[in-house]
Amino acid sequence: PRGNRNTRVKLYILYNHWALKVLLYFFILVSLCLAIFEEPAVWPLPVWATMLVEVLCLLIFTIRLVHYAKVIPRDKFWKDPKNICIIVILMLTLVDMIIYGAMKSANYYGVRWSRVLRPLLLVNVTEGRQLRRAFRSIRNALPQIFYVFLLFMFSILIFSLMALKLLGKRGLKNIDGSPYFTSYLEIIFELYVLVTTANSPDIMMPAYNASFIFAAFFILYILINTYIFMSVFLAVVYNNYKKYLKEEIRQLVRAKRHKMVRAFAVLQEPREEGGEPVVTRATWNQVVQLVQPNLSNAHRELLWSVSDDKNQGAIGKVAFVQLADLLNIEVITLKSRPHPLQWLCPTLYQSAPSRLLCRMVQHRAFVIVYDLIILVNAVFIGLDEENPMIANSEWVFLALYILEILLKLYVFEPRDFFSKHSFWNWFDTIVVIAALIATIINSAMKTSKDFSSQQILDIVFILRVLRLVRVVDSIKRFRTIINTLIRIGPAILTFGQLILVVYYIFAMVGMELFKGKVTFYGQSSTDPAKAYCGNPLLNGTDFAKLNYCKNNFNNVVSSFILLVELTVVNQCSGFVTVTHISARIFFVLFHIIVVIVILNIFVAFVLEAFFVEYSVDKNTGWDNLVNAMETI
Amino acid sequence: PRGNRNTRVKLYILYNHWALKVLLYFFILVSLCLAIFEEPAVWPLPVWATMLVEVLCLLIFTIRLVHYAKVIPRDKFWKDPKNICIIVILMLTLVDMIIYGAMKSANYYGVRWSRVLRPLLLVNVTEGRQLRRAFRSIRNALPQIFYVFLLFMFSILIFSLMALKLLGKRGLKNIDGSPYFTSYLEIIFELYVLVTTANSPDIMMPAYNASFIFAAFFILYILINTYIFMSVFLAVVYNNYKKYLKEEIRQLVRAKRHKMVRAFAVLQEPREEGGEPVVTRATWNQVVQLVQPNLSNAHRELLWSVSDDKNQGAIGKVAFVQLADLLNIEVITLKSRPHPLQWLCPTLYQSAPSRLLCRMVQHRAFVIVYDLIILVNAVFIGLDEENPMIANSEWVFLALYILEILLKLYVFEPRDFFSKHSFWNWFDTIVVIAALIATIINSAMKTSKDFSSQQILDIVFILRVLRLVRVVDSIKRFRTIINTLIRIGPAILTFGQLILVVYYIFAMVGMELFKGKVTFYGQSSTDPAKAYCGNPLLNGTDFAKLNYCKNNFNNVVSSFILLVELTVVNQCSGFVTVTHISARIFFVLFHIIVVIVILNIFVAFVLEAFFVEYSVDKNTGWDNLVNAMETI
């Protein structure tokens, strides 16, 4: 039925409308942010309020899913694991909310365990393709990683056994007087932590103090486990993740080609003189106009002339299949637009002084002069800003920077200057204008009420320092490095979502396990409990002595910051002290997942970007070499 | 003059004699080990004794160099930087020794600064080719690394400036009450250390305690500098080091080919029917016999038949040039040797029970049974060895392991069993026999004098645990990983020399800078100075509290162990306290050279080995894919 089909197409176009996608992501964000207001909260809200918002979110997700079900054939919908996942998540969340509400109203203690599932929505919505691909690649790479991990654990177990036998019976003492290396499980954990270098060299000192020789044991351990095994993990994660990601992309390309072939079969017309069927130019034009309505005529002409390179008025299967790739190619329209001033007052713009100015601004010396100004500015920033001379110099620098932007706008066509790819022009203009506004506000507040807002001042400082970053763009080598880093931006975004999902899950679990165990007392607090973070168990521990009280799981923001710290250095002794020795499992698991797997994927992305960058150089080098070899 | 030439060839052969090479390395080792006996010494020796040994070493090196000068044409000798290096090192050492001797005898304080040069001999002797190549590759890669380093330092400077402006004026306090982030140089250093993760999260706590927002600053810093920049360093070091190493190898191949072409020009004979000149079989035989006298006739025949594949009795230029490569190919002679027992008592060895035994040993179940025995053994080792039942079980396990080796020797030909490539057979036999001997000695000492030597017992324990490692070989996946690691063995050896050179230089400098500043008092000492490592400046510092006193530069062994610790975690606050703030330069320099450059090269080797390993798998996967693509 044609009518039915038409509604379907309309529904499909509606489903892919950008506003609905933004709405979906907004509600996912809202649902994730609920953790800020739920118990344990940064800003507590009553349970009914957060529940209400969550129900709203669930409703939105359900509507979106129903919409998707209308668009997609029924059998395909039920075969797709991501839909099943969403349904299960929504159901479980609902069940959990009902149970929790009932428990709460009966004044029982309830755990909102379904909060762990929230970030999984991010993965399973239709738009989370990249993220889903990343997770799938990790899942596929896991067996290989697992074998290395087994070998790594075997090595730790063997070393622990050796340590137990060598050091356990010598009556050595830790710095706090407790016996050193007498429990096997304790040794395994301590040696695992040594791999993260968090307890180096402390864990080795009692043995090293007893004899030189024992240092050899620890050095061998570090060499094998910290250096060799961690490198092997990087190699294995790198290889396997890339392998499966490439496999995914390849399957995608294959699927695309398959669909294009099917489209061709629908659109093809038999040629009059016989031979291969073709798609005529008229049909082709219609299709392109339907797919990308806002493509310019010139662009479409260009694409057609590329496809129909023999100018036959129709294209075959091979040329048609390439259409999808052709549409993806970004065509930069390089119009040598005249400067607006040129047609506003041509005589002035073309006059000798104006042309001299243009030549000056485009000269290398102009860049050098401004780099020098930036350097002088850096020195002035470093000096004491209480000095009125220094404080006033800020206005001079601001004026100079604004002058630079105005001069450039005078010389270069404004739309070219602010084109999509001129990252540094955008950066410059935004920073300078923001600094100008913030400085004006700041000095206005100062003069009017003799009161300076610390927040505004902070922003002014940050903007001032950020202006210095611009100098990087003047040095070619630096530009190459930064461009390489910018190129992996999209990959890093996917990676950021990945780590958000993992952090969120660990934060939720960590909050249930450790909330309220460690309390932070403000700077001005005089509570005696401040010395031991409000938990007598911490009295006298390093955790309390080093004033780590704010590293806690008492709300979702603290948890996230703590998880970042744990990623850098896995220090968990405090939490083990306040709960139970088995809490270590949480921290070891976190280390395995975040540091060994996910961080290595991040490193792999950076490595790959630079390898690609360098392989371009190397190829030309190789050609030279081949030439050199042939002349011998 | 033919006589002169003959002596030269003889001198050349003598120069390359293995005994002379071993002698040279022995004396380099002696010269390096002198640091153990020189002030500050592990075992002090009088100055004249170490001086005498050093003069002897210098003499040996000079003789070796003179020998080399006789072998090599004079102009080539003087053009070679390695010879100039050795001469300069020898001269400087001599000058230093004379000055030091004079100062010492006049009771002045002298510094043996030329000790820093000692490890450079290791690099510059003729045999140190690999090491020289490694250093050359590092030197060539330095410019690229330097640019990234500049950008990295720029980033640290910008972040430090921001930290100073944001945090310096807030009156925050460190944990020891000192002002937080008020000095720019201090901030730069602290943020540099944060990159090594050594002071995380301590450095962030005062700011974080003041406000949540400041945590964002540190997280951004860690993301950019610890994660992104350190990965970029790895990528750049990896790429450039590999690139220059490959370039070196390529030049070597070119030089070899060039030399072989020259050799061909000397040996060639015009062919009777005209055409290209050739080398006859007789000349070829003579050359091969001269170059490799202990090559078997069969092997030589094989090489000839490979070269002269058309059986013409003479080979052309192309075939001759390949000779050097052919000689490098290891030919494994696979003789299916009969078992010695088979010709000693054939009837017994061929009897039905004997053949059954052979089949049993070669069966998979045999391996599984012994893996189970190893697991049971592991449990027994973990149990308390004071229990007499457990202690006696050791004999049972030893007997089982010896039985296994004997059974295998019965079944497999002994020379095959102990062939060069059977790593695990060698490992097994050595560990089991050593364990047997050590256990016998231990129990003999126990029963006879009722006294057990701790050293022997330690060795017994280590050997027992090492036996368990064997289980790894039974699992195929583990074997692949371990074989990959074994394959980079030679590269790791070169790398070990590289790090030895760098460590030695830093140890020598460190000893001059920091010797005697920190003292270690034994466990039983009751000296009150023990609490602050013998230096009142350390009173109450973390260094003293954590009992790091043995981490010092008081002798070369301590220095090396400390340098390993610094490689893992760069903790230098103690040494800055006892000397001067500028001592930080030493530690930062060490971090840059060892962690950023050399360790990354090590990681690069491990990565490369695994990439090669996996690319073999991938290629077959690729072929499958191509087939799959073509079938669509």
Short mmCIF file of N, CA, C and O in Angstrom, two decimals, chain A residues 144 147 151 154 165 169-170 175 197 201-202 204-205 208-209 215 227 235 238-239 250 254 381 383-385 454 458 472 477-478 520 545-548 550-551 561 565 567-569 599 607 611 614 622 625 632, chain B residues 144 147 150 154 165 169-170 175 197 201-202 204-205 208-209 215 227 235 238-239 250 254 381 383-385 454 458 472 477-478 520 545-548 550-551 561 565 567-569 599 603 607 611 614 622 625 632:
data_model
loop_
_atom_site.label_atom_id
_atom_site.label_comp_id
_atom_site.label_asym_id
_atom_site.label_seq_id
_atom_site.Cartn_x
_atom_site.Cartn_y
_atom_site.Cartn_z
N GLN A 144 41.65 -12.12 23.67
CA GLN A 144 43.10 -11.97 23.57
C GLN A 144 43.66 -11.27 24.81
O GLN A 144 44.68 -11.69 25.36
N TYR A 147 43.84 -13.63 27.79
CA TYR A 147 44.96 -14.57 27.89
C TYR A 147 46.20 -13.89 28.44
O TYR A 147 46.91 -14.45 29.28
N LEU A 151 48.20 -14.70 32.04
CA LEU A 151 49.65 -14.89 32.16
C LEU A 151 50.21 -13.89 33.16
O LEU A 151 51.07 -14.23 33.99
N PHE A 154 49.30 -14.98 36.54
CA PHE A 154 50.15 -16.12 36.89
C PHE A 154 51.50 -15.61 37.37
O PHE A 154 52.04 -16.08 38.38
N LYS A 165 57.66 -16.93 50.54
CA LYS A 165 58.64 -17.89 51.03
C LYS A 165 59.94 -17.20 51.43
O LYS A 165 60.60 -17.59 52.38
N LYS A 169 59.09 -15.22 56.47
CA LYS A 169 59.55 -15.81 57.73
C LYS A 169 60.68 -15.03 58.38
O LYS A 169 61.30 -15.50 59.33
N ARG A 170 61.02 -13.90 57.83
CA ARG A 170 62.18 -13.18 58.36
C ARG A 170 61.83 -12.22 59.47
O ARG A 170 62.69 -11.52 59.98
N ILE A 175 56.36 -0.19 58.12
CA ILE A 175 56.68 1.05 58.82
C ILE A 175 55.74 1.28 60.00
O ILE A 175 56.11 1.89 61.01
N THR A 197 52.56 1.21 40.21
CA THR A 197 53.62 2.06 40.78
C THR A 197 53.12 2.93 41.94
O THR A 197 53.87 3.79 42.40
N PRO A 201 58.45 3.40 46.28
CA PRO A 201 59.22 2.23 46.70
C PRO A 201 58.83 1.71 48.08
O PRO A 201 59.51 0.83 48.59
N ASP A 202 57.74 2.23 48.68
CA ASP A 202 57.42 1.87 50.07
C ASP A 202 57.37 0.37 50.30
O ASP A 202 57.88 -0.13 51.31
N MET A 204 58.86 -1.96 48.99
CA MET A 204 60.14 -2.66 48.89
C MET A 204 61.06 -2.32 50.06
O MET A 204 61.98 -3.09 50.35
N MET A 205 60.79 -1.20 50.74
CA MET A 205 61.78 -0.72 51.73
C MET A 205 62.08 -1.71 52.86
O MET A 205 63.26 -1.92 53.15
N TYR A 208 64.39 -4.25 51.46
CA TYR A 208 65.64 -3.63 51.02
C TYR A 208 66.48 -3.24 52.22
O TYR A 208 67.72 -3.41 52.23
N ASN A 209 65.83 -2.75 53.28
CA ASN A 209 66.57 -2.41 54.49
C ASN A 209 67.23 -3.65 55.09
O ASN A 209 68.30 -3.57 55.68
N ALA A 215 66.35 -6.25 46.86
CA ALA A 215 66.01 -5.23 45.87
C ALA A 215 65.96 -5.85 44.48
O ALA A 215 65.14 -5.48 43.65
N TYR A 227 56.85 -3.13 33.38
CA TYR A 227 57.27 -2.67 32.06
C TYR A 227 56.89 -3.64 30.94
O TYR A 227 56.22 -3.25 30.00
N ALA A 235 50.16 -3.43 23.51
CA ALA A 235 50.27 -4.01 22.17
C ALA A 235 49.02 -4.82 21.82
O ALA A 235 48.47 -4.70 20.72
N TYR A 238 45.89 -2.55 21.52
CA TYR A 238 46.05 -1.79 20.29
C TYR A 238 45.68 -2.64 19.08
O TYR A 238 44.83 -2.28 18.27
N ASN A 239 46.34 -3.78 19.00
CA ASN A 239 46.16 -4.64 17.83
C ASN A 239 44.75 -5.12 17.68
O ASN A 239 44.16 -5.03 16.60
N ARG A 250 34.69 -2.39 7.73
CA ARG A 250 34.63 -3.14 6.48
C ARG A 250 33.23 -3.70 6.24
O ARG A 250 32.69 -3.64 5.14
N ARG A 254 30.63 -2.92 3.23
CA ARG A 254 29.99 -3.98 2.47
C ARG A 254 28.48 -3.80 2.46
O ARG A 254 27.82 -3.91 1.43
N ILE A 381 52.22 39.24 32.50
CA ILE A 381 51.27 38.43 33.27
C ILE A 381 51.97 37.83 34.48
O ILE A 381 51.42 37.75 35.57
N LEU A 383 54.38 39.07 36.13
CA LEU A 383 54.70 40.06 37.16
C LEU A 383 53.49 40.31 38.06
O LEU A 383 52.39 39.86 37.77
N ASP A 384 53.74 41.04 39.11
CA ASP A 384 52.70 41.27 40.11
C ASP A 384 51.62 42.20 39.57
O ASP A 384 51.91 43.35 39.21
N GLU A 385 50.37 41.75 39.51
CA GLU A 385 49.34 42.60 38.92
C GLU A 385 48.82 43.66 39.89
O GLU A 385 47.97 44.46 39.52
N GLN A 454 35.75 37.67 42.60
CA GLN A 454 36.85 36.72 42.37
C GLN A 454 36.59 35.88 41.12
O GLN A 454 37.49 35.60 40.35
N ASP A 458 39.05 35.56 38.02
CA ASP A 458 39.59 34.28 37.59
C ASP A 458 39.44 34.10 36.09
O ASP A 458 40.36 33.67 35.39
N VAL A 472 51.72 29.19 19.61
CA VAL A 472 52.00 27.84 19.10
C VAL A 472 51.78 27.76 17.59
O VAL A 472 52.52 27.07 16.88
N ARG A 477 56.41 23.27 13.18
CA ARG A 477 56.49 21.93 13.77
C ARG A 477 55.39 21.73 14.81
O ARG A 477 54.82 20.65 14.92
N PHE A 478 55.16 22.78 15.59
CA PHE A 478 54.12 22.68 16.61
C PHE A 478 52.76 22.51 15.95
O PHE A 478 51.92 21.74 16.40
N PHE A 520 34.11 15.04 54.62
CA PHE A 520 35.01 16.18 54.48
C PHE A 520 34.47 17.32 55.33
O PHE A 520 33.29 17.67 55.24
N LYS A 545 46.05 11.60 57.39
CA LYS A 545 47.20 12.49 57.55
C LYS A 545 47.42 13.33 56.30
O LYS A 545 47.80 14.49 56.38
N LEU A 546 47.23 12.73 55.13
CA LEU A 546 47.47 13.46 53.88
C LEU A 546 46.26 14.32 53.51
O LEU A 546 46.24 14.92 52.44
N ASN A 547 45.25 14.31 54.39
CA ASN A 547 44.08 15.18 54.19
C ASN A 547 43.33 14.81 52.91
O ASN A 547 42.99 15.67 52.10
N TYR A 548 43.10 13.53 52.73
CA TYR A 548 42.39 13.06 51.54
C TYR A 548 40.88 13.02 51.76
O TYR A 548 40.17 12.40 50.96
N LYS A 550 38.40 14.74 51.23
CA LYS A 550 37.47 15.11 50.17
C LYS A 550 37.43 14.08 49.04
O LYS A 550 36.60 14.16 48.15
N ASN A 551 38.41 13.15 49.05
CA ASN A 551 38.36 12.05 48.09
C ASN A 551 37.38 11.02 48.59
O ASN A 551 37.75 10.02 49.21
N ILE A 561 35.50 12.76 40.44
CA ILE A 561 36.85 13.28 40.63
C ILE A 561 37.74 12.21 41.25
O ILE A 561 38.88 12.00 40.83
N GLU A 565 41.24 10.40 39.90
CA GLU A 565 42.45 10.21 40.70
C GLU A 565 42.87 8.74 40.72
O GLU A 565 44.05 8.42 40.65
N THR A 567 42.33 6.62 38.45
CA THR A 567 42.88 6.27 37.15
C THR A 567 44.37 6.63 37.09
O THR A 567 45.18 5.89 36.54
N VAL A 568 44.71 7.76 37.69
CA VAL A 568 46.11 8.20 37.67
C VAL A 568 46.94 7.35 38.62
O VAL A 568 47.95 6.77 38.24
N VAL A 569 46.52 7.31 39.88
CA VAL A 569 47.24 6.50 40.88
C VAL A 569 46.19 5.80 41.72
O VAL A 569 45.34 6.43 42.32
N LEU A 599 42.29 2.96 28.90
CA LEU A 599 43.36 3.93 28.67
C LEU A 599 44.28 3.49 27.55
O LEU A 599 44.79 4.30 26.79
N LEU A 607 48.67 6.97 19.24
CA LEU A 607 49.77 6.34 18.49
C LEU A 607 49.40 6.24 17.01
O LEU A 607 50.17 6.64 16.14
N PHE A 611 51.29 7.60 13.79
CA PHE A 611 51.87 6.66 12.83
C PHE A 611 51.40 7.02 11.42
O PHE A 611 52.18 7.01 10.47
N TYR A 614 53.21 10.11 10.29
CA TYR A 614 54.60 9.88 9.93
C TYR A 614 54.74 9.00 8.70
O TYR A 614 55.69 9.12 7.95
N TRP A 622 60.92 6.78 1.45
CA TRP A 622 61.12 5.47 0.86
C TRP A 622 61.39 5.61 -0.65
O TRP A 622 62.29 4.98 -1.18
N LEU A 625 64.77 6.58 -1.25
CA LEU A 625 65.67 5.47 -1.00
C LEU A 625 65.70 4.53 -2.19
O LEU A 625 66.77 4.09 -2.63
N ILE A 632 72.86 2.67 -7.54
CA ILE A 632 74.09 1.98 -7.13
C ILE A 632 74.60 1.07 -8.26
O ILE A 632 73.85 0.25 -8.76
N GLN B 144 63.12 15.53 16.52
CA GLN B 144 61.67 15.35 16.56
C GLN B 144 61.16 15.31 17.99
O GLN B 144 60.16 15.93 18.33
N TYR B 147 61.09 18.77 19.60
CA TYR B 147 59.97 19.65 19.29
C TYR B 147 58.75 19.32 20.14
O TYR B 147 58.06 20.21 20.64
N LEU B 150 59.40 20.59 23.57
CA LEU B 150 59.20 22.04 23.67
C LEU B 150 57.71 22.36 23.86
O LEU B 150 57.33 23.15 24.72
N PHE B 154 55.97 24.04 26.97
CA PHE B 154 55.13 25.22 26.79
C PHE B 154 53.79 25.01 27.50
O PHE B 154 53.29 25.89 28.20
N LYS B 165 48.14 32.27 38.87
CA LYS B 165 47.16 33.36 38.89
C LYS B 165 45.88 32.94 39.61
O LYS B 165 45.25 33.74 40.29
N LYS B 169 46.92 33.47 44.96
CA LYS B 169 46.50 34.58 45.82
C LYS B 169 45.41 34.19 46.81
O LYS B 169 44.83 35.05 47.46
N ARG B 170 45.07 32.93 46.85
CA ARG B 170 43.93 32.54 47.69
C ARG B 170 44.33 32.19 49.12
O ARG B 170 43.48 31.81 49.92
N ILE B 175 49.89 20.83 53.17
CA ILE B 175 49.60 20.05 54.36
C ILE B 175 50.58 20.37 55.50
O ILE B 175 50.24 20.29 56.67
N THR B 197 52.98 11.36 37.76
CA THR B 197 51.96 10.85 38.69
C THR B 197 52.50 10.62 40.10
O THR B 197 51.79 10.07 40.95
N PRO B 201 47.36 12.25 44.39
CA PRO B 201 46.61 13.50 44.25
C PRO B 201 47.04 14.60 45.24
O PRO B 201 46.36 15.60 45.31
N ASP B 202 48.15 14.38 45.95
CA ASP B 202 48.53 15.32 47.02
C ASP B 202 48.55 16.76 46.55
O ASP B 202 48.09 17.67 47.24
N MET B 204 47.00 18.26 44.36
CA MET B 204 45.71 18.84 44.01
C MET B 204 44.84 19.08 45.25
O MET B 204 43.92 19.89 45.20
N MET B 205 45.14 18.38 46.34
CA MET B 205 44.22 18.41 47.49
C MET B 205 43.94 19.80 48.05
O MET B 205 42.77 20.14 48.28
N TYR B 208 41.55 21.48 45.74
CA TYR B 208 40.28 20.74 45.69
C TYR B 208 39.49 20.96 46.97
O TYR B 208 38.26 21.10 46.94
N ASN B 209 40.19 20.98 48.10
CA ASN B 209 39.51 21.26 49.37
C ASN B 209 38.86 22.63 49.36
O ASN B 209 37.81 22.83 49.97
N ALA B 215 39.39 21.16 40.81
CA ALA B 215 39.70 19.79 40.38
C ALA B 215 39.68 19.71 38.86
O ALA B 215 40.49 18.99 38.26
N TYR B 227 48.40 12.12 29.86
CA TYR B 227 47.92 11.12 28.92
C TYR B 227 48.26 11.46 27.47
O TYR B 227 48.90 10.68 26.78
N ALA B 235 54.72 7.80 20.69
CA ALA B 235 54.55 7.70 19.24
C ALA B 235 55.77 8.25 18.52
O ALA B 235 56.29 7.63 17.59
N TYR B 238 58.90 6.08 19.17
CA TYR B 238 58.71 4.82 18.44
C TYR B 238 59.02 5.02 16.95
O TYR B 238 59.85 4.33 16.38
N ASN B 239 58.35 6.02 16.38
CA ASN B 239 58.47 6.23 14.95
C ASN B 239 59.87 6.57 14.52
O ASN B 239 60.41 5.97 13.59
N ARG B 250 69.66 -0.48 6.53
CA ARG B 250 69.67 -0.40 5.08
C ARG B 250 71.05 0.01 4.57
O ARG B 250 71.56 -0.56 3.61
N ARG B 254 73.63 -2.07 2.16
CA ARG B 254 74.24 -1.48 0.98
C ARG B 254 75.76 -1.62 1.04
O ARG B 254 76.39 -2.01 0.05
N ILE B 381 53.43 -26.02 48.24
CA ILE B 381 54.40 -24.96 48.53
C ILE B 381 53.73 -23.87 49.35
O ILE B 381 54.31 -23.31 50.27
N LEU B 383 51.40 -24.23 51.48
CA LEU B 383 51.12 -24.65 52.85
C LEU B 383 52.36 -24.46 53.72
O LEU B 383 53.45 -24.16 53.23
N ASP B 384 52.17 -24.64 54.99
CA ASP B 384 53.24 -24.40 55.95
C ASP B 384 54.32 -25.48 55.84
O ASP B 384 54.05 -26.67 56.03
N GLU B 385 55.56 -25.09 55.56
CA GLU B 385 56.58 -26.12 55.37
C GLU B 385 57.16 -26.65 56.68
O GLU B 385 57.99 -27.54 56.68
N GLN B 454 70.21 -20.11 55.85
CA GLN B 454 69.11 -19.36 55.26
C GLN B 454 69.30 -19.19 53.75
O GLN B 454 68.35 -19.29 52.99
N ASP B 458 66.73 -20.31 50.98
CA ASP B 458 66.17 -19.36 50.02
C ASP B 458 66.26 -19.90 48.61
O ASP B 458 65.30 -19.83 47.83
N VAL B 472 53.34 -22.98 32.17
CA VAL B 472 53.03 -22.01 31.11
C VAL B 472 53.20 -22.64 29.72
O VAL B 472 52.43 -22.36 28.81
N ARG B 477 48.35 -20.61 23.96
CA ARG B 477 48.26 -19.15 23.87
C ARG B 477 49.39 -18.50 24.66
O ARG B 477 49.94 -17.49 24.26
N PHE B 478 49.67 -19.07 25.83
CA PHE B 478 50.75 -18.53 26.65
C PHE B 478 52.08 -18.69 25.93
O PHE B 478 52.92 -17.80 25.94
N PHE B 520 72.10 5.45 56.11
CA PHE B 520 71.22 4.38 56.55
C PHE B 520 71.79 3.74 57.80
O PHE B 520 72.96 3.37 57.84
N LYS B 545 60.28 9.91 57.48
CA LYS B 545 59.15 9.21 58.09
C LYS B 545 58.87 7.88 57.38
O LYS B 545 58.51 6.89 58.00
N LEU B 546 59.01 7.89 56.05
CA LEU B 546 58.72 6.67 55.29
C LEU B 546 59.91 5.72 55.30
O LEU B 546 59.90 4.70 54.62
N ASN B 547 60.96 6.11 56.06
CA ASN B 547 62.14 5.24 56.21
C ASN B 547 62.82 4.96 54.87
O ASN B 547 63.14 3.82 54.54
N TYR B 548 63.03 6.00 54.10
CA TYR B 548 63.69 5.87 52.80
C TYR B 548 65.21 6.01 52.91
O TYR B 548 65.88 6.19 51.90
N LYS B 550 67.68 4.20 53.14
CA LYS B 550 68.58 3.38 52.33
C LYS B 550 68.54 3.79 50.86
O LYS B 550 69.35 3.31 50.05
N ASN B 551 67.58 4.63 50.48
CA ASN B 551 67.57 5.16 49.12
C ASN B 551 68.57 6.30 49.04
O ASN B 551 68.23 7.47 49.13
N ILE B 561 70.15 1.00 42.52
CA ILE B 561 68.81 0.63 42.99
C ILE B 561 67.94 1.88 43.08
O ILE B 561 66.78 1.88 42.66
N GLU B 565 64.37 2.92 41.21
CA GLU B 565 63.19 3.47 41.88
C GLU B 565 62.76 4.78 41.24
O GLU B 565 61.57 5.05 41.07
N THR B 567 63.20 5.62 38.22
CA THR B 567 62.59 5.33 36.93
C THR B 567 61.10 5.02 37.11
O THR B 567 60.27 5.44 36.31
N VAL B 568 60.80 4.29 38.18
CA VAL B 568 59.40 3.90 38.41
C VAL B 568 58.60 5.10 38.91
O VAL B 568 57.58 5.45 38.34
N VAL B 569 59.06 5.71 39.99
CA VAL B 569 58.39 6.89 40.54
C VAL B 569 59.46 7.90 40.91
O VAL B 569 60.34 7.60 41.71
N LEU B 599 62.83 4.51 28.07
CA LEU B 599 61.76 3.54 28.37
C LEU B 599 60.79 3.44 27.21
O LEU B 599 60.26 2.37 26.92
N VAL B 603 59.40 0.18 25.27
CA VAL B 603 58.00 -0.11 24.97
C VAL B 603 57.82 -0.31 23.47
O VAL B 603 57.12 -1.22 23.02
N LEU B 607 56.13 -3.41 21.59
CA LEU B 607 55.00 -3.20 20.68
C LEU B 607 55.31 -3.78 19.30
O LEU B 607 54.52 -4.52 18.73
N PHE B 611 53.31 -6.43 17.12
CA PHE B 611 52.69 -6.04 15.86
C PHE B 611 53.11 -7.01 14.77
O PHE B 611 52.28 -7.43 13.95
N TYR B 614 51.29 -10.25 15.22
CA TYR B 614 49.89 -10.21 14.84
C TYR B 614 49.69 -9.98 13.35
O TYR B 614 48.72 -10.41 12.78
N TRP B 622 43.28 -11.13 6.01
CA TRP B 622 43.07 -10.23 4.89
C TRP B 622 42.75 -11.00 3.62
O TRP B 622 41.83 -10.66 2.89
N LEU B 625 39.36 -12.12 3.59
CA LEU B 625 38.46 -11.02 3.33
C LEU B 625 38.38 -10.71 1.85
O LEU B 625 37.29 -10.52 1.30
N ILE B 632 31.08 -11.39 -3.54
CA ILE B 632 29.83 -10.60 -3.45
C ILE B 632 29.29 -10.29 -4.85
O ILE B 632 30.05 -9.83 -5.69
#
